[in-house]
XYZ file of C-alpha atoms in Angstrom:
398
model
C 11.316 10.484 -31.108
C 11.790 7.300 -29.082
C 9.346 4.407 -29.495
C 8.376 2.138 -26.591
C 5.587 -0.332 -25.950
C 4.799 1.118 -22.538
C 5.566 4.397 -20.829
C 5.184 4.467 -17.017
C 4.935 7.739 -15.127
C 6.017 7.295 -11.521
C 9.027 5.655 -9.882
C 7.523 4.710 -6.541
C 7.098 1.100 -5.476
C 4.085 0.600 -7.773
C 5.737 2.168 -10.830
C 9.004 0.287 -10.357
C 7.101 -2.978 -9.883
C 5.110 -2.283 -13.054
C 8.324 -1.730 -15.010
C 9.807 -4.993 -13.696
C 6.634 -6.987 -14.417
C 6.043 -5.685 -17.937
C 9.752 -5.888 -18.713
C 9.896 -9.508 -17.533
C 6.917 -10.236 -19.808
C 8.888 -9.034 -22.848
C 7.473 -5.548 -23.397
C 9.771 -2.580 -24.036
C 9.278 -0.187 -21.138
C 10.317 3.377 -20.377
C 9.715 4.607 -16.835
C 10.295 8.176 -15.626
C 10.174 9.881 -12.254
C 11.269 13.425 -11.346
C 12.940 12.304 -8.113
C 15.772 9.751 -8.034
C 14.822 6.762 -5.837
C 16.236 6.853 -2.309
C 17.502 3.364 -1.628
C 18.930 3.482 1.902
C 17.316 4.252 5.233
C 19.836 6.854 6.370
C 19.426 9.284 3.462
C 17.337 12.423 3.822
C 13.865 11.836 2.402
C 14.017 8.032 2.693
C 10.591 6.422 2.899
C 10.693 4.721 6.292
C 7.223 3.246 6.000
C 6.841 -0.479 5.443
C 4.632 -2.491 3.127
C 3.029 -5.833 3.952
C 2.790 -7.929 0.791
C -0.087 -10.400 0.928
C 0.068 -13.810 -0.749
C -1.180 -12.772 -4.244
C 1.260 -9.835 -4.277
C 4.171 -12.163 -3.504
C 3.178 -14.387 -6.436
C 3.112 -11.349 -8.742
C 6.530 -10.182 -7.524
C 7.887 -13.686 -8.067
C 6.707 -13.679 -11.686
C 8.370 -10.278 -12.151
C 11.700 -11.718 -10.986
C 11.747 -9.624 -7.812
C 10.713 -11.880 -4.931
C 14.010 -13.788 -4.691
C 15.701 -10.439 -4.024
C 13.174 -9.483 -1.349
C 12.642 -12.775 0.475
C 15.835 -12.631 2.610
C 14.688 -9.295 4.070
C 10.988 -10.119 4.537
C 9.315 -10.714 7.904
C 6.386 -13.193 7.777
C 2.987 -12.083 9.078
C 1.311 -15.191 10.448
C -1.414 -13.670 12.636
C -3.505 -10.512 12.327
C -4.508 -9.520 15.880
C -7.353 -7.059 16.521
C -7.379 -5.395 19.946
C -10.143 -3.105 21.157
C -9.025 -0.784 23.954
C -12.049 1.487 23.800
C -13.158 1.154 27.390
C -12.691 3.563 30.268
C -8.924 3.082 30.255
C -6.380 1.965 27.634
C -6.257 -1.694 28.676
C -7.339 -4.290 26.079
C -10.889 -5.479 26.583
C -11.321 -7.546 23.390
C -8.451 -9.377 21.657
C -9.030 -11.691 18.700
C -6.470 -13.433 16.477
C -7.003 -14.165 12.794
C -4.464 -16.914 12.018
C -3.399 -17.648 8.442
C -3.171 -21.336 9.393
C -6.972 -21.416 9.394
C -7.046 -21.000 5.603
C -3.729 -22.417 4.353
C -0.077 -23.219 4.873
C 1.388 -19.789 4.090
C 1.481 -16.610 6.195
C -0.930 -13.803 5.346
C 2.000 -11.849 4.003
C 5.519 -10.513 4.451
C 6.601 -7.070 5.664
C 9.377 -5.023 4.034
C 10.707 -1.445 4.382
C 9.780 0.797 1.448
C 13.314 2.141 0.965
C 14.570 -1.444 0.603
C 11.832 -2.223 -1.930
C 13.078 0.649 -4.074
C 16.649 -0.606 -3.803
C 15.821 -4.122 -4.946
C 13.363 -3.035 -7.630
C 15.828 -0.641 -9.253
C 18.455 -3.399 -9.167
C 16.004 -5.675 -10.979
C 15.405 -3.030 -13.661
C 19.152 -2.848 -14.261
C 19.019 -6.529 -15.248
C 16.295 -5.976 -17.877
C 17.726 -4.691 -21.186
C 14.249 -3.814 -22.498
C 13.539 -1.415 -19.581
C 14.810 2.179 -19.495
C 14.565 4.075 -16.197
C 14.780 7.861 -16.610
C 15.490 8.917 -13.045
C 15.253 12.644 -12.354
C 12.921 13.226 -15.314
C 9.160 13.590 -15.024
C 6.050 13.461 -17.165
C 5.091 16.829 -18.642
C 2.378 16.335 -21.278
C 0.858 13.861 -23.699
C -1.210 13.814 -26.851
C -3.162 10.619 -27.497
C -4.352 9.171 -30.787
C -6.133 5.924 -31.615
C -2.808 4.257 -32.523
C -0.423 5.640 -29.889
C 0.320 8.350 -27.326
C 2.981 11.019 -27.731
C 4.585 11.849 -24.395
C 6.767 14.837 -23.538
C 9.027 14.705 -20.494
C 10.281 17.551 -18.326
C 13.744 17.474 -19.940
C 12.251 17.867 -23.406
C 12.496 14.190 -24.368
C 9.634 13.060 -26.626
C 8.514 9.479 -27.080
C 5.650 7.465 -28.488
C 4.019 4.633 -26.563
C 1.218 2.217 -27.256
C 0.190 2.336 -23.587
C 0.742 5.002 -20.930
C 0.501 3.804 -17.319
C -0.162 6.437 -14.669
C 1.522 5.179 -11.489
C 2.302 8.700 -10.344
C 0.377 9.077 -7.119
C -2.733 10.660 -5.718
C -2.095 13.942 -7.610
C -1.309 12.029 -10.821
C -0.138 14.247 -13.713
C -1.162 11.492 -16.150
C -4.678 11.403 -14.695
C -4.891 15.169 -15.051
C -3.583 15.096 -18.629
C -6.163 12.411 -19.490
C -8.873 14.679 -18.015
C -10.000 12.030 -15.536
C -11.561 13.466 -12.396
C -11.523 11.928 -8.930
C -13.515 12.110 -5.709
C -11.742 12.603 -2.376
C -12.882 12.037 1.208
C -10.956 13.675 4.029
C -11.089 12.349 7.585
C -9.186 15.061 9.424
C -6.588 12.392 10.247
C -2.878 12.012 9.815
C -0.654 8.968 10.296
C 2.572 9.091 12.274
C 4.905 6.350 11.002
C 8.032 5.109 12.776
C 9.835 1.995 14.037
C 10.194 0.822 17.627
C 11.886 -1.882 19.632
C 10.067 -3.642 22.477
C 10.731 -6.270 25.115
C 8.106 -8.812 24.097
C 8.711 -10.804 20.895
C 6.184 -10.028 18.164
C 5.963 -13.713 17.160
C 5.120 -12.644 13.584
C 1.860 -11.119 14.803
C 0.631 -7.875 13.228
C -1.506 -6.039 15.787
C -4.140 -3.322 15.295
C -5.141 -1.559 18.522
C -8.404 0.394 18.272
C -9.583 3.187 20.548
C -10.296 6.571 18.949
C -8.754 8.623 16.165
C -7.843 5.563 14.118
C -5.941 2.315 14.643
C -2.483 1.982 16.158
C -0.841 -0.774 14.108
C 2.366 -2.677 14.928
C 3.810 -4.713 12.044
C 6.709 -7.120 12.641
C 10.217 -6.278 11.424
C 13.545 -8.098 11.851
C 15.277 -7.579 15.198
C 17.076 -4.256 15.693
C 20.296 -4.371 17.743
C 19.210 -7.713 19.148
C 15.750 -6.566 20.264
C 12.326 -7.323 18.758
C 11.296 -4.562 16.360
C 8.069 -3.401 14.723
C 6.980 -0.759 12.257
C 4.139 1.432 13.549
C 1.365 3.351 11.832
C -0.385 5.568 14.400
C -3.484 7.258 12.997
C -4.852 10.238 14.897
C -6.787 13.439 14.359
C -4.535 15.800 12.436
C -3.670 18.266 15.195
C -2.959 15.473 17.672
C -0.753 13.646 15.154
C 1.332 16.780 14.646
C 1.629 17.252 18.418
C 2.772 13.670 18.882
C 5.294 13.911 16.065
C 6.904 16.910 17.784
C 7.226 15.365 21.272
C 10.673 14.697 22.772
C 11.650 11.048 22.305
C 11.087 10.063 25.943
C 7.599 11.580 26.010
C 6.777 10.063 22.639
C 7.869 6.608 23.811
C 5.555 6.894 26.826
C 2.625 8.079 24.684
C 3.143 5.321 22.123
C 3.396 2.653 24.817
C 0.138 3.848 26.383
C -1.669 3.999 23.026
C -0.464 0.488 22.155
C -2.265 -0.781 25.273
C 1.060 -2.325 26.248
C 0.590 -5.289 23.880
C 4.337 -5.655 23.219
C 5.621 -3.999 26.394
C 7.396 -0.604 26.534
C 8.134 0.885 23.091
C 11.395 2.652 22.229
C 11.699 4.792 19.110
C 14.500 3.657 16.746
C 13.742 5.755 13.655
C 12.709 9.273 12.851
C 8.992 10.043 12.707
C 7.107 10.842 9.492
C 3.597 12.274 9.122
C 1.208 11.455 6.262
C -2.326 12.755 5.527
C -5.126 10.163 5.500
C -7.687 10.309 2.681
C -9.847 8.077 0.517
C -9.831 8.812 -3.184
C -11.199 7.130 -6.302
C -10.697 8.125 -9.907
C -14.002 8.360 -11.758
C -12.456 6.189 -14.491
C -9.263 4.149 -14.571
C -8.797 4.308 -18.344
C -8.741 6.862 -21.148
C -7.488 6.756 -24.718
C -4.159 4.845 -24.553
C -4.028 5.387 -20.754
C -4.423 3.096 -17.735
C -4.316 4.312 -14.138
C -2.943 2.093 -11.370
C -2.180 2.345 -7.661
C -2.720 5.742 -6.002
C -3.434 7.394 -9.338
C -6.565 5.203 -9.370
C -7.369 4.775 -5.657
C -6.175 5.853 -2.227
C -7.389 4.554 1.116
C -6.436 4.642 4.802
C -3.659 2.188 5.765
C -5.860 -0.514 7.286
C -5.654 -4.232 6.579
C -2.608 -3.969 4.269
C -4.910 -3.220 1.358
C -3.208 -0.196 -0.239
C -0.210 -1.464 -2.202
C -1.707 -4.938 -2.470
C -4.621 -3.419 -4.374
C -2.064 -1.589 -6.502
C -0.374 -4.859 -7.399
C -3.791 -6.356 -8.168
C -4.214 -3.494 -10.660
C -0.864 -4.356 -12.233
C -1.642 -8.070 -12.363
C -4.957 -7.412 -14.124
C -3.380 -4.937 -16.547
C -0.523 -7.307 -17.349
C -2.944 -10.169 -17.982
C -4.974 -8.201 -20.521
C -1.795 -6.797 -22.091
C -0.398 -10.295 -22.659
C -3.754 -11.347 -24.135
C -3.682 -8.339 -26.502
C -0.019 -8.007 -27.516
C -0.998 -7.062 -31.058
C -3.542 -4.539 -29.769
C -1.636 -3.167 -26.789
C -3.314 -0.076 -25.368
C -6.350 -0.145 -27.630
C -9.898 0.375 -26.415
C -10.752 -3.355 -26.217
C -7.766 -4.055 -23.973
C -8.405 -1.053 -21.735
C -12.106 -1.858 -21.408
C -11.150 -5.373 -20.285
C -8.845 -3.883 -17.632
C -11.571 -1.553 -16.370
C -14.037 -4.437 -16.086
C -11.541 -6.523 -14.121
C -10.745 -3.829 -11.579
C -13.610 -1.354 -11.174
C -15.855 -3.493 -8.933
C -13.056 -4.682 -6.663
C -11.652 -1.162 -6.260
C -15.065 0.218 -5.314
C -15.719 -2.620 -2.857
C -12.399 -2.280 -1.050
C -12.265 1.519 -0.931
C -15.808 1.568 0.481
C -15.025 -1.181 2.995
C -11.845 0.458 4.276
C -13.681 3.784 4.526
C -16.266 2.167 6.818
C -13.591 0.454 8.924
C -11.701 3.706 9.335
C -14.795 5.619 10.393
C -15.518 2.904 12.953
C -11.944 3.146 14.240
C -12.346 6.902 14.780
C -15.372 6.476 17.036
C -15.314 8.583 20.222
C -18.833 7.810 21.458
C -18.615 5.011 24.083
C -21.727 3.349 22.648
C -20.140 3.173 19.198
C -16.928 1.841 20.712
C -18.913 -0.880 22.490
C -20.638 -1.779 19.227
C -17.265 -1.993 17.478
C -15.931 -4.346 20.167
C -19.009 -6.571 19.950
C -18.639 -6.645 16.161
C -15.050 -7.922 16.414
C -16.157 -10.643 18.821
C -19.052 -11.685 16.594
C -17.023 -11.818 13.384
C -14.302 -13.884 15.005
C -16.779 -16.255 16.651
C -18.417 -17.293 13.365
C -15.766 -19.595 11.893
C -17.035 -19.750 8.275
C -17.429 -15.954 8.168
C -14.014 -15.437 9.786
C -12.337 -17.606 7.136
C -14.209 -15.895 4.308
C -13.175 -12.459 5.594
C -9.548 -13.580 5.725
C -9.750 -14.853 2.140
C -11.370 -11.597 1.061
C -8.584 -9.648 2.751
C -6.034 -11.642 0.759
C -7.662 -10.595 -2.488
C -10.441 -13.104 -3.135
C -13.405 -11.610 -4.964
C -16.384 -10.777 -2.788
């Protein structure tokens, strides 16, 4: 029986970041995931999506000893541009820029490919002698007591931990073992994710183009073969997303260029396409005896406003804070109650807000599209409100 301070189920970006952060803080950590991390873009199954880390997330990664590894590969996001193309044709009719310079000296965030995040995070874990990464081994079962949890892994390994962190996704085995239920909303949408080159420079502007079906979002990446490059998340009704994902490259390029309203010029596919279901989900509780849920085990939302993983890192930051304040009572009910109080309200606020934004982005009725366009204009035109919304998007409490 192996003893550890913390056991983490899940070796995605959130789980690996948790292991680095808690390891850097001096806790002994064991992390397990049934699938070895894929750490290069060319390998089958590589996660070609990107993640935009907002300012608070960068600070957390810095404290975990990870940001110096990521910074050389990160593309700054200086401006968030909202385009409404919901008129009679696909041309932009409302364009408004939300510039990070209005609220500070730093960009809103920095964009990085997910496969590269896994590469650098696993390298960081190798440098931490108090962190053990069991790649290719998953969580199987646990038995919790007031003093510790006993965890069994899929290879038969047994260990005891003072705290079990469920960072194992929207179908979290830890959440299920802790008998925590969740509520799910389905939108009938899927996201097609891919990378493109384009003629116009992106100028570190992340652009969301709204029409129907969901936003079409271009997020800046480093140049590809000497041409400006962006990651794209194209949200559409499920059947349409599957149709688009199956188009020949030339037809797909034309469809993507049209849906982008031409904001960066003609788009040329430079990666394979991936399709992901879009849901909102909230766990009814984020704690149980000796258990804390984080990231998609606790909450899932549509990929709008770079909130997803940044909320996950806010979970980790809150959990780490209360863990450091309760080193002698790690994982006990007082510590876990403090974590729940820190995160429950913010999670509910942001999941609800993104749900409303996504429903607005799906609008097909021309009257609703007109209302959406007027709303963007009004929000941007009120300077104090615009600045407050930008601060809220970066993680400030509402």
